PDB file of C-alpha atoms and ligand atoms in Angstrom:
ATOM      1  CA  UNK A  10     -52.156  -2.648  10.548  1.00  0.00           C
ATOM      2  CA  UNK A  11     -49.648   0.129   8.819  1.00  0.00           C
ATOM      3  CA  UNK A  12     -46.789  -1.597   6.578  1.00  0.00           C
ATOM      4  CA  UNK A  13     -43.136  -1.267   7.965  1.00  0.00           C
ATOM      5  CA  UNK A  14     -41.877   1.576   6.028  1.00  0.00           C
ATOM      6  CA  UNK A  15     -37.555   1.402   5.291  1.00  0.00           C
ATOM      7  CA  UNK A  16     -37.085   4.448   7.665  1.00  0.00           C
ATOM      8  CA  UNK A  17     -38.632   2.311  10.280  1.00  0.00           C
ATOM      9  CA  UNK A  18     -36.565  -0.139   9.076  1.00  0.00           C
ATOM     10  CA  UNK A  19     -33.598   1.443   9.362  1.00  0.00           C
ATOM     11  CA  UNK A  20     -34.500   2.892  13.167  1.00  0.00           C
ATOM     12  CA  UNK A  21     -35.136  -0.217  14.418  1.00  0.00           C
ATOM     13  CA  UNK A  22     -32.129  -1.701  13.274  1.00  0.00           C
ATOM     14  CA  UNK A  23     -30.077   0.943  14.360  1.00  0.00           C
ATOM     15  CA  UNK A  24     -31.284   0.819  18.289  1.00  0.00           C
ATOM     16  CA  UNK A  25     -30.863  -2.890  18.076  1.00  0.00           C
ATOM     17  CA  UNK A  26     -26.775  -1.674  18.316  1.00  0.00           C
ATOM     18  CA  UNK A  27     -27.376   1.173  20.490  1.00  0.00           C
ATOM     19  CA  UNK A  28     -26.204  -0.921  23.835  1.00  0.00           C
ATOM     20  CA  UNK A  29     -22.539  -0.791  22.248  1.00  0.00           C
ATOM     21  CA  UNK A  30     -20.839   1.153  24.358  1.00  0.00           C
ATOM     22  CA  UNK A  31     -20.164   4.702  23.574  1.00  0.00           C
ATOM     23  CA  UNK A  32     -16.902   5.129  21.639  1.00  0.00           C
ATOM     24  CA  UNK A  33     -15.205   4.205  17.850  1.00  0.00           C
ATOM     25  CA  UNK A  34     -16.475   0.518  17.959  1.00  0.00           C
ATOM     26  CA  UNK A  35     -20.169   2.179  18.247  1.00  0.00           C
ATOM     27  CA  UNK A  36     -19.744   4.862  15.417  1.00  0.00           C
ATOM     28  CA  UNK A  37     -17.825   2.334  12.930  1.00  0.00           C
ATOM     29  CA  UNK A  38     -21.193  -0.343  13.333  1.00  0.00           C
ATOM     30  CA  UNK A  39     -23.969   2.120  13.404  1.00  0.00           C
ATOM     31  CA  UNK A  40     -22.469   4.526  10.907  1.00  0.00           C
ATOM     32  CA  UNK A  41     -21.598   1.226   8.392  1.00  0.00           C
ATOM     33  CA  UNK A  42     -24.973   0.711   9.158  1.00  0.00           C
ATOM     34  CA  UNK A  43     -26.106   4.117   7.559  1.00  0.00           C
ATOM     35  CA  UNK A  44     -24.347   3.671   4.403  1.00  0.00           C
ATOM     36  CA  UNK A  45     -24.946   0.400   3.536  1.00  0.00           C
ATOM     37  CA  UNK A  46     -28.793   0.863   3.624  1.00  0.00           C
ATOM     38  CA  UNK A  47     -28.545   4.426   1.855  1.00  0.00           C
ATOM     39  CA  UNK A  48     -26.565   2.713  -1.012  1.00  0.00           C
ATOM     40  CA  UNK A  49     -28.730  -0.450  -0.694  1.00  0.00           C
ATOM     41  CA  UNK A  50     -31.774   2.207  -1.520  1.00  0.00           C
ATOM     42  CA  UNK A  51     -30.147   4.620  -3.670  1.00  0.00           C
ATOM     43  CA  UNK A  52     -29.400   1.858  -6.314  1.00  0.00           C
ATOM     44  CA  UNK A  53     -32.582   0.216  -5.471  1.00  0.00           C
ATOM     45  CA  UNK A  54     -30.713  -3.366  -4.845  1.00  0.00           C
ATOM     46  CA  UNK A  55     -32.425  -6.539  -5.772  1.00  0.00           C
ATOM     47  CA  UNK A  56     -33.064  -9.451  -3.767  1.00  0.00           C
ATOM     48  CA  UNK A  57     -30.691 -11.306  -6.949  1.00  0.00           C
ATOM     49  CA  UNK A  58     -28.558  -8.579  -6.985  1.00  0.00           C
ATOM     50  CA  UNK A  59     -27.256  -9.249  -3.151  1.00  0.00           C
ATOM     51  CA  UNK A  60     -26.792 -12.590  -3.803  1.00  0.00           C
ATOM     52  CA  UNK A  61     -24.592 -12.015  -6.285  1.00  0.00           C
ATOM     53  CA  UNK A  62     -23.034  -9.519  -4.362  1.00  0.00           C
ATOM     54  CA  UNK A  63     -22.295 -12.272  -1.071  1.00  0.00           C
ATOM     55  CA  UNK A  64     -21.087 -14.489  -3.583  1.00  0.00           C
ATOM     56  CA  UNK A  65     -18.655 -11.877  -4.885  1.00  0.00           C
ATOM     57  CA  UNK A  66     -17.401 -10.909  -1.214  1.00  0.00           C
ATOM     58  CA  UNK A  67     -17.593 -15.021  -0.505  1.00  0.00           C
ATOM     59  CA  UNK A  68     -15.598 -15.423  -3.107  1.00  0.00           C
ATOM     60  CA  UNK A  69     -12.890 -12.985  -1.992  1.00  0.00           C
ATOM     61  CA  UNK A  70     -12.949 -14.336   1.364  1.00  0.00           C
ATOM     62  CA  UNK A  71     -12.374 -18.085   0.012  1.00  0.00           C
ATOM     63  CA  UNK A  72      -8.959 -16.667  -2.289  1.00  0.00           C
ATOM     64  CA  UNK A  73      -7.455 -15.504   0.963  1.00  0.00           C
ATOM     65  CA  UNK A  74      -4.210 -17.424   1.972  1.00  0.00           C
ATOM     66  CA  UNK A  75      -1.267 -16.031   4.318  1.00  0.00           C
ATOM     67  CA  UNK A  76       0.191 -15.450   1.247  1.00  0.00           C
ATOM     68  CA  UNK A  77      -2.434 -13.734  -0.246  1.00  0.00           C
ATOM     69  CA  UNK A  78      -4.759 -10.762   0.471  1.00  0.00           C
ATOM     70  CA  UNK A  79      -7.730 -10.154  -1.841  1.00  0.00           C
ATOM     71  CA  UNK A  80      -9.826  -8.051   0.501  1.00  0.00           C
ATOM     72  CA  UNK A  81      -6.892  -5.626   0.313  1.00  0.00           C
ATOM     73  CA  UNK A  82      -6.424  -5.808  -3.317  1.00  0.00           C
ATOM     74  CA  UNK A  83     -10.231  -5.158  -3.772  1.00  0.00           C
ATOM     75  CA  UNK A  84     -10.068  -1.800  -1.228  1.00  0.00           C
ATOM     76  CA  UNK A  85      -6.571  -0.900  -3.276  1.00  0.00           C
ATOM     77  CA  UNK A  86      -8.628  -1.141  -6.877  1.00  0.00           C
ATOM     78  CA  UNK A  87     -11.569   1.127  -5.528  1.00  0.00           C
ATOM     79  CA  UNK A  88      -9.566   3.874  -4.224  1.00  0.00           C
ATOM     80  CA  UNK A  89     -10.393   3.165  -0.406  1.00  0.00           C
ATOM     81  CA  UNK A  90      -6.606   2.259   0.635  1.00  0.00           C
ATOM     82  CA  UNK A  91      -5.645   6.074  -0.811  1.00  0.00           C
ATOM     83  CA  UNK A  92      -8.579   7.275   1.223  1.00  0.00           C
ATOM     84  CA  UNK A  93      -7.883   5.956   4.043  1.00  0.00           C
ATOM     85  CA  UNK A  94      -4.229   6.630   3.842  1.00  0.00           C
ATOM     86  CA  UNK A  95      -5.344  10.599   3.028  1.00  0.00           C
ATOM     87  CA  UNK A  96      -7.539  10.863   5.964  1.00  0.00           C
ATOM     88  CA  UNK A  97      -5.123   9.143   8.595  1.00  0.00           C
ATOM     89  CA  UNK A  98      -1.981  11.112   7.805  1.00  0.00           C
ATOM     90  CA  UNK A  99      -3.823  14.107   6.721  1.00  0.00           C
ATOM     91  CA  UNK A 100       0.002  15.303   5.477  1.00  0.00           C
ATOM     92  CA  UNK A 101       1.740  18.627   6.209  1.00  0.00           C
ATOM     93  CA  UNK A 102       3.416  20.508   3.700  1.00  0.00           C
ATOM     94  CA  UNK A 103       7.031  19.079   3.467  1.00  0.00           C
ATOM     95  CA  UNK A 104       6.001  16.243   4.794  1.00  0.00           C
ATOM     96  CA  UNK A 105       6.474  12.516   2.320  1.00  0.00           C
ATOM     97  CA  UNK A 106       3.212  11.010   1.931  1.00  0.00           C
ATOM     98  CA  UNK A 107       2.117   7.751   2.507  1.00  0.00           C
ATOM     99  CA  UNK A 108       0.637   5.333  -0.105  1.00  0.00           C
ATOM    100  CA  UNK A 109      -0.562   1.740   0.011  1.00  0.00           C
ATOM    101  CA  UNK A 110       1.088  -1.164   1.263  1.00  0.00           C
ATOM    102  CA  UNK A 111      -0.750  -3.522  -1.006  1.00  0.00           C
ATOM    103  CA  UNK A 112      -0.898  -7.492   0.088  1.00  0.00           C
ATOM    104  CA  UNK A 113       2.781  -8.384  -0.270  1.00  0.00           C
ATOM    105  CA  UNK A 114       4.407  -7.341   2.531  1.00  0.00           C
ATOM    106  CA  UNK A 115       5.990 -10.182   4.821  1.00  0.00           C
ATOM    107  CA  UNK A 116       7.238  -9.432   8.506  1.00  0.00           C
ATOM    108  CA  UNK A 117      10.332 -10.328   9.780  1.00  0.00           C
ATOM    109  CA  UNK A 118      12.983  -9.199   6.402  1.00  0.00           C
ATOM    110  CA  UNK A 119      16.676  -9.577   6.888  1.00  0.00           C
ATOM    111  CA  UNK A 120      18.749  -6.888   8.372  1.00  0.00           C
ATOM    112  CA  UNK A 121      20.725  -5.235   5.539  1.00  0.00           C
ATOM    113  CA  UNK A 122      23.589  -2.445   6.067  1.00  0.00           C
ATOM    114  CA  UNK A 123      23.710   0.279   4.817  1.00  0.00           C
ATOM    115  CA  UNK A 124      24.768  -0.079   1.276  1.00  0.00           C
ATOM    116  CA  UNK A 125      24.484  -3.800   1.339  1.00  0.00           C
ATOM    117  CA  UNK A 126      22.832  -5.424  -1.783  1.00  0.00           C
ATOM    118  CA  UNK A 127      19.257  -6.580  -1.254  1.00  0.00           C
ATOM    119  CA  UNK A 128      19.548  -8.229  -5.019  1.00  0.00           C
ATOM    120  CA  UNK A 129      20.062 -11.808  -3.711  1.00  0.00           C
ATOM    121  CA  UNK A 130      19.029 -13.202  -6.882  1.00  0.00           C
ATOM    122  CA  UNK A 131      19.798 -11.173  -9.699  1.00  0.00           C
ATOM    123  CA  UNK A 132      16.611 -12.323 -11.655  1.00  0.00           C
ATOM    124  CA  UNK A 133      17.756 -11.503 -15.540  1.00  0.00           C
ATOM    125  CA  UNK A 134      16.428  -9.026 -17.238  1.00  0.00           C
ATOM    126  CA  UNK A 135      16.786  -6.375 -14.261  1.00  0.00           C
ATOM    127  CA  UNK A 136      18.963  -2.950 -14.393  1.00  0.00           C
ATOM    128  CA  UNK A 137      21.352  -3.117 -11.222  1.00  0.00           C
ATOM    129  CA  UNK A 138      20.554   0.705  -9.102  1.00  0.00           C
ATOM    130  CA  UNK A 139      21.927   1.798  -6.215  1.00  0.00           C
ATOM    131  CA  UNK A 140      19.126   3.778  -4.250  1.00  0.00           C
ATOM    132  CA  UNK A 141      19.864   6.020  -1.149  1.00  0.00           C
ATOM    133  CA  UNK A 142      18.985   9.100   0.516  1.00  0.00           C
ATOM    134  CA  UNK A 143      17.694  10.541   4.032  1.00  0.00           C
ATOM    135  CA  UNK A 144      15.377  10.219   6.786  1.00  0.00           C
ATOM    136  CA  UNK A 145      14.549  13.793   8.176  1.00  0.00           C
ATOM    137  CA  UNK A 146      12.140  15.740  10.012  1.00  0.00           C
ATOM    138  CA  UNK A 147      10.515  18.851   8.774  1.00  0.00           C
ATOM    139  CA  UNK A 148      13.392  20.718  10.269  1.00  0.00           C
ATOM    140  CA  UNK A 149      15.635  19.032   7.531  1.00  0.00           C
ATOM    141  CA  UNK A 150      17.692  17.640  10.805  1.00  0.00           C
ATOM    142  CA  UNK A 151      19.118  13.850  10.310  1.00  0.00           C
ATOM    143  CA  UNK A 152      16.795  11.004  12.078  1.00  0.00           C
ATOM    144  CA  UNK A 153      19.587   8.607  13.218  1.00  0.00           C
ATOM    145  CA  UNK A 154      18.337   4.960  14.166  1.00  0.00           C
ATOM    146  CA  UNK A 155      15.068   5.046  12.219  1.00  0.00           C
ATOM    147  CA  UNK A 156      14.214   1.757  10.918  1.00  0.00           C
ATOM    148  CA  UNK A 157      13.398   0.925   7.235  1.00  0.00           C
ATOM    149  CA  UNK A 158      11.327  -1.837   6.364  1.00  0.00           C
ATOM    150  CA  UNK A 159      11.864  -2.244   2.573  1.00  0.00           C
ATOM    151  CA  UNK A 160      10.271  -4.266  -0.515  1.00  0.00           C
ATOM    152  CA  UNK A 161       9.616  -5.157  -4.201  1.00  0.00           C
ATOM    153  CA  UNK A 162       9.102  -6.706  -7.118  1.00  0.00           C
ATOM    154  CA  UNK A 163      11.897  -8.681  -8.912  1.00  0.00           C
ATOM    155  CA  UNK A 164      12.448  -7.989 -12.584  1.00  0.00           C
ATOM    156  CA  UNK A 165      10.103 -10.589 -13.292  1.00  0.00           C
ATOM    157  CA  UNK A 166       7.309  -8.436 -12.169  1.00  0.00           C
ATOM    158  CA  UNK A 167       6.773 -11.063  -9.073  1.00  0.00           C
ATOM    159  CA  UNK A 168       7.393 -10.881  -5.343  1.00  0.00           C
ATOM    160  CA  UNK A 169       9.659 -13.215  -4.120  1.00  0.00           C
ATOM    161  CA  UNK A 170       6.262 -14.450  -2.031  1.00  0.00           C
ATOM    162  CA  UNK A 171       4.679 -14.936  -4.659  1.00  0.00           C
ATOM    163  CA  UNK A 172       7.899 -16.510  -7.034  1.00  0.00           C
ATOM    164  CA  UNK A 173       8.935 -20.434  -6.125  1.00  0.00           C
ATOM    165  CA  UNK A 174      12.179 -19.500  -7.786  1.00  0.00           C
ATOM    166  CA  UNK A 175      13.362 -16.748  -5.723  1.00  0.00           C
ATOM    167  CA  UNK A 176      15.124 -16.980  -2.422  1.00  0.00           C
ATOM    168  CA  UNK A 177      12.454 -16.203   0.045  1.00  0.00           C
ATOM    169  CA  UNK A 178      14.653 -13.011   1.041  1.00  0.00           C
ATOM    170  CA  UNK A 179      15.209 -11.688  -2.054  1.00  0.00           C
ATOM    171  CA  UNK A 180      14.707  -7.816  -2.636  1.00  0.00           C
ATOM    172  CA  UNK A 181      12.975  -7.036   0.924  1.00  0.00           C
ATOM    173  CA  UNK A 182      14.975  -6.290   3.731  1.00  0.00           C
ATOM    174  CA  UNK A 183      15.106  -3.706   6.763  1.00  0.00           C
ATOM    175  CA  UNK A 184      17.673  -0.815   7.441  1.00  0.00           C
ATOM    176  CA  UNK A 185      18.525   1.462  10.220  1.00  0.00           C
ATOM    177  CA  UNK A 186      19.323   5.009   9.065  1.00  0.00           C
ATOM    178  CA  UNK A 187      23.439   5.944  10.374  1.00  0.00           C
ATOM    179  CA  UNK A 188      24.399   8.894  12.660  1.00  0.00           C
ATOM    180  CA  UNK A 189      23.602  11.346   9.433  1.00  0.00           C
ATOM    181  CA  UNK A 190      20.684   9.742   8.734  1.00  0.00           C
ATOM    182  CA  UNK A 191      21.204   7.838   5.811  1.00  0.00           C
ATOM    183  CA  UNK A 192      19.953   4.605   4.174  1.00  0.00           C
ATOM    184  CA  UNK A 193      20.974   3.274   0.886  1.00  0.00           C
ATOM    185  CA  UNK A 194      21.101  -0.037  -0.671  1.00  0.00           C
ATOM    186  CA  UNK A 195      21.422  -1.978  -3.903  1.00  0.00           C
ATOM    187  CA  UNK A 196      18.541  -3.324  -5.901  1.00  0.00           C
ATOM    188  CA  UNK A 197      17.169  -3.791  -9.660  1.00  0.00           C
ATOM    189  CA  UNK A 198      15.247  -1.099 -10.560  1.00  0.00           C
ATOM    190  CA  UNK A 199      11.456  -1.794  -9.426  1.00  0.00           C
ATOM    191  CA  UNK A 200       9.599  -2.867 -12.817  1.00  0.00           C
ATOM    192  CA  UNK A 201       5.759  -2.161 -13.577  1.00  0.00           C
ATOM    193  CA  UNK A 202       3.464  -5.393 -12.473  1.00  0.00           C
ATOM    194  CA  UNK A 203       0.100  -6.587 -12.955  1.00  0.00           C
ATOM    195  CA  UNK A 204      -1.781  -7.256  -9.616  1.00  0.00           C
ATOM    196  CA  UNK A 205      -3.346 -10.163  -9.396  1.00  0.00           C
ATOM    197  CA  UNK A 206      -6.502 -10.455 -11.944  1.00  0.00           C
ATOM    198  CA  UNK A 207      -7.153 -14.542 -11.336  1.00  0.00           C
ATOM    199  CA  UNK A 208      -9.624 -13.775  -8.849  1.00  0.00           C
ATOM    200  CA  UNK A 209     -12.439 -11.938  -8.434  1.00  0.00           C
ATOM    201  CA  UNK A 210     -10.903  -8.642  -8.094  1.00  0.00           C
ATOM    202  CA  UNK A 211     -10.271  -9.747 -11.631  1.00  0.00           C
ATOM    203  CA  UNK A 212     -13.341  -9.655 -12.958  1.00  0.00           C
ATOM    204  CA  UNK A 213     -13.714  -5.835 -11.397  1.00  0.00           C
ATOM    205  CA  UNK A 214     -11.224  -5.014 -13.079  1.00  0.00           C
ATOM    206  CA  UNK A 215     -12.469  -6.807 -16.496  1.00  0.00           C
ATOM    207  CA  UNK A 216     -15.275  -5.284 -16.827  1.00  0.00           C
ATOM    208  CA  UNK A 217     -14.025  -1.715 -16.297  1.00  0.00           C
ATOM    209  CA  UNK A 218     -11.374  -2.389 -18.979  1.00  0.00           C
ATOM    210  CA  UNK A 219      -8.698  -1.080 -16.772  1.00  0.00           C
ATOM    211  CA  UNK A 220      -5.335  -1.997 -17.162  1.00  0.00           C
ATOM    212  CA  UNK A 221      -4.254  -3.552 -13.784  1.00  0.00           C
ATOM    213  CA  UNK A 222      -0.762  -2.113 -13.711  1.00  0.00           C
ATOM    214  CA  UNK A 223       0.452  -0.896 -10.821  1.00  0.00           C
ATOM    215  CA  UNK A 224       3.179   1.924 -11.405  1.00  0.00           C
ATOM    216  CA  UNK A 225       6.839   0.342 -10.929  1.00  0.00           C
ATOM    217  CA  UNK A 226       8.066   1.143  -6.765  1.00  0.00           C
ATOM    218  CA  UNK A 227       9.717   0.011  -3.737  1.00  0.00           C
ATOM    219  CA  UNK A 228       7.194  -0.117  -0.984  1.00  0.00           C
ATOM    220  CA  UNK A 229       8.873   1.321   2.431  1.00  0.00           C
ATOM    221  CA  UNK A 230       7.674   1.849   5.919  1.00  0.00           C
ATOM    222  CA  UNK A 231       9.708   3.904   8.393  1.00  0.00           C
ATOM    223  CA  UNK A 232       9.281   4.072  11.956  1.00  0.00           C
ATOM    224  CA  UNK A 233      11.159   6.059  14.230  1.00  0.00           C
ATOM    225  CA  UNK A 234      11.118   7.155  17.882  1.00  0.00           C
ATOM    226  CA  UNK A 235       9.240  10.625  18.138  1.00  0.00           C
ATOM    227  CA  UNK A 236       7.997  10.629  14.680  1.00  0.00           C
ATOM    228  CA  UNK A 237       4.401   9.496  12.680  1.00  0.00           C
ATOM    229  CA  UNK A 238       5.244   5.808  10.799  1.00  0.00           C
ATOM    230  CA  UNK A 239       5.274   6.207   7.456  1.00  0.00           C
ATOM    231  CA  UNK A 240       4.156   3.429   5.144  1.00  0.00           C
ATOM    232  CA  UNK A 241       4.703   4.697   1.466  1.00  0.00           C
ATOM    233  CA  UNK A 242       5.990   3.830  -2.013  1.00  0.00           C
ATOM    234  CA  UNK A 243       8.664   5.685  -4.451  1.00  0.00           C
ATOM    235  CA  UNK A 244       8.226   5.525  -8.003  1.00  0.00           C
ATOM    236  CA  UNK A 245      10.842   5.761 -10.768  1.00  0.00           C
ATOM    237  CA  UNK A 246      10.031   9.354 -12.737  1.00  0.00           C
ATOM    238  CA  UNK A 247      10.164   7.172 -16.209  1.00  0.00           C
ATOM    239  CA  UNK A 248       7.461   5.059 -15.558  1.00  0.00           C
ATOM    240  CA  UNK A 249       4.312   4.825 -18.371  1.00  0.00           C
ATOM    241  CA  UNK A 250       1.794   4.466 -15.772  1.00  0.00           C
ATOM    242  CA  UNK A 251       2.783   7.449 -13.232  1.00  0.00           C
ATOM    243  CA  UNK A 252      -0.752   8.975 -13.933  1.00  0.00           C
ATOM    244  CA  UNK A 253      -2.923   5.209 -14.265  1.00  0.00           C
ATOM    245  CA  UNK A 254      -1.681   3.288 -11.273  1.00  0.00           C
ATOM    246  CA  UNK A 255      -4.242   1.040 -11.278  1.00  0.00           C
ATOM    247  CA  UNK A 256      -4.358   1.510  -6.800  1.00  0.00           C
ATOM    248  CA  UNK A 257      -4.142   4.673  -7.212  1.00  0.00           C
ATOM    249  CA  UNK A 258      -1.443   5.267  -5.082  1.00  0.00           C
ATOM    250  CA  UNK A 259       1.279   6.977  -7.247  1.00  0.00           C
ATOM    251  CA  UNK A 260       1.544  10.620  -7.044  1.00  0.00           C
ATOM    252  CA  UNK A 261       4.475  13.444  -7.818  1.00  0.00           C
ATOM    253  CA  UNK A 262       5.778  13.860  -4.774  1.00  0.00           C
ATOM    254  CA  UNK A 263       6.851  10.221  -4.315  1.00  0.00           C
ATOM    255  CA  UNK A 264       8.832   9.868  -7.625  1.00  0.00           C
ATOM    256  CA  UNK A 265      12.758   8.759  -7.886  1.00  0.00           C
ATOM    257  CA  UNK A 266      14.323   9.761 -10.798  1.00  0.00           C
ATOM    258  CA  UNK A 267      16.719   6.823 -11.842  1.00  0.00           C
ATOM    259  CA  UNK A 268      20.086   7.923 -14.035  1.00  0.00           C
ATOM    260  CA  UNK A 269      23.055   6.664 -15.705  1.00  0.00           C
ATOM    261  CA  UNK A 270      26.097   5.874 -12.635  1.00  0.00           C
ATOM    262  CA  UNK A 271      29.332   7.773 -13.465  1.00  0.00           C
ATOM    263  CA  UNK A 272      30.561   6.704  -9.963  1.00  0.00           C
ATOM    264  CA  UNK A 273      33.384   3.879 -10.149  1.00  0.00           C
ATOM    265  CA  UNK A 274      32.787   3.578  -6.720  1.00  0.00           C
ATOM    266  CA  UNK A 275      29.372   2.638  -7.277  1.00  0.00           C
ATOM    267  CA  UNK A 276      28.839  -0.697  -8.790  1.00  0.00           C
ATOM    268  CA  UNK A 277      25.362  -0.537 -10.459  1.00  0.00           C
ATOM    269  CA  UNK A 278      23.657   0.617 -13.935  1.00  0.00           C
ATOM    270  CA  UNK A 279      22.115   3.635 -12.357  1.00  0.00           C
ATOM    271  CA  UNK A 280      21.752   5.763  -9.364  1.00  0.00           C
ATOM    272  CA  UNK A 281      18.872   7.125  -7.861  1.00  0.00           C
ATOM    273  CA  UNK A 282      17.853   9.248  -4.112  1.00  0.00           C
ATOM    274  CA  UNK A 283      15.357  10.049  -2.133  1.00  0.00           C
ATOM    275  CA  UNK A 284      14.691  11.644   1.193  1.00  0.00           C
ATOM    276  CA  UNK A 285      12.188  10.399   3.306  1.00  0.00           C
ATOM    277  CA  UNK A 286      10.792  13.705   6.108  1.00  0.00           C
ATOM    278  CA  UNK A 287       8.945  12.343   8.872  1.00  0.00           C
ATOM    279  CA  UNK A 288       6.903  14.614  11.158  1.00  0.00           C
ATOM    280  CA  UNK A 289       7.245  14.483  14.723  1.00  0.00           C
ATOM    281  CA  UNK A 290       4.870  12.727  16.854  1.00  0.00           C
ATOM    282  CA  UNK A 291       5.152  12.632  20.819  1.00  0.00           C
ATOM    283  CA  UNK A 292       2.406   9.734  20.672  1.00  0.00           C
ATOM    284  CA  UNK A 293       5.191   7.246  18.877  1.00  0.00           C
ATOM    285  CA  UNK A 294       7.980   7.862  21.673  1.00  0.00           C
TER     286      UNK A 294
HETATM  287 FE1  FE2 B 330       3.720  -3.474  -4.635  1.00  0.00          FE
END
């Protein structure tokens, strides 16, 4: 009797998911699949070598809370959040990209108006900005009523879900864009922060001597009726890691530049806008 060669392998395995019926579901299994036995062949992995592997994804599994998202983190650090991003907006010229949401986002933030102060806590050591801009389409034309869902890191580098000391509300918060399509609010200006490297995402990062930073931003998702949702970041143009954001997800086209306020009328350190351009989408009506 012949041997089992790993092609047959790989063909039986495969028609053992064939009954799946036809659709995403059925492409996403068999074509994971695929790639997991071409990379567990191309690197020629070891019986030891996938145990250490289970016990690494185990391991990320176990540091999971509903405060805490290491499976995201660990797509984030190899690039595949950016990917995926890329490949599901596949942007238009004009258009604002999207980047990552990363693992801190929490549902539900506080209503704010527009120019309220989302700076609940004035954590020392911050610079007080007031940020504001636009929501438009590609046209340039105002998006009235589109809904801002906005958040960041305190000047201590932590999330207020992450922080004990901060008010649970503090610097997140949603807005609905006025008649001329505007949002603005005040806020300290986002700071650079380490993600988290006390896990095992950690230890990725360890022994690739990377850094960990992510560049400084406010993370905000639009939605509005007619258009794509937009989950993205903005960065401040000053930052020292614009070109090593450790997620990969700062670019150019997303960057705020922060300056000096000459406004009485404005009562913050520093000014800074941005216009968000959504593209139209009949499937979000
Ligand atoms: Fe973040």
């Amino acid at each position: 009797m012949s041997k089992r060669t790993e092609d047959e392998l790989l063909a039986e395995v495969l028609a053992a998911y064939d009954k799946i019926d036809e659709g995403r579901e059925k492409d996403i299994i068999k074509g994971a699949i695929k790639h997991i036995y071409a990379f567990a062949r191309d690197i020629d992995l070891s019986h030891d070598e996938w145990l250490v592997g289970i016990d690494f994804m185990t391991r990320v599994g176990q540091i999971c809370s509903d405060k805490r998202q290491e499976f995201i983190l660990l797509s984030d650090l190899l690039g595949l959040s950016a990917l995926v991003e890329l490949q599901d907006r596949k942007p238009v010229d004009g258009e604002t990209p999207g980047s990552v949401a990363g693992p801190f986002h929490v549902n539900g933030s506080p209503y704010i108006d527009i120019d309220g102060d989302m700076d609940l806590d004035k954590v020392p050591g911050g610079q007080r900005a007031y940020v504001s801009g636009i929501v438009r389409d590609l046209d340039g034309t105002p998006i009235a009523g589109a809904e801002l869902d906005i958040w960041q890191t305190a000047p201590n580098a932590l999330y207020a879900v992450q922080d004990g000391d901060q008010s649970e509300d503090n610097l997140r918060g949603r807005q609905i864009t006025d008649e001329n399509g505007k949002w603005g609010f005040y806020t300290a200006k986002p700071v650079p922060y380490s993600v988290p490297r006390d896990g095992p995402c950690g230890y990725i990062l360890d022994i690739a001597n990377r850094h960990g930073m992510r560049t400084a931003h406010i993370h905000v998702g639009i939605a509005a009726k007619g258009y794509k949702p937009l989950v993205t970041e903005v960065f401040p143009h000053d930052d020292p890691n614009m070109h090593t954001d450790t997620v990969f997800g700062a670019c150019a086209d997303l960057t705020m530049e922060y300056v000096e306020n000459t406004d009485p009328n404005i009562d913050a350190e520093l000014v800074s806008t941005y216009d968000f351009v959504l593209r139209k989408n009949p499937n979000y009506a």
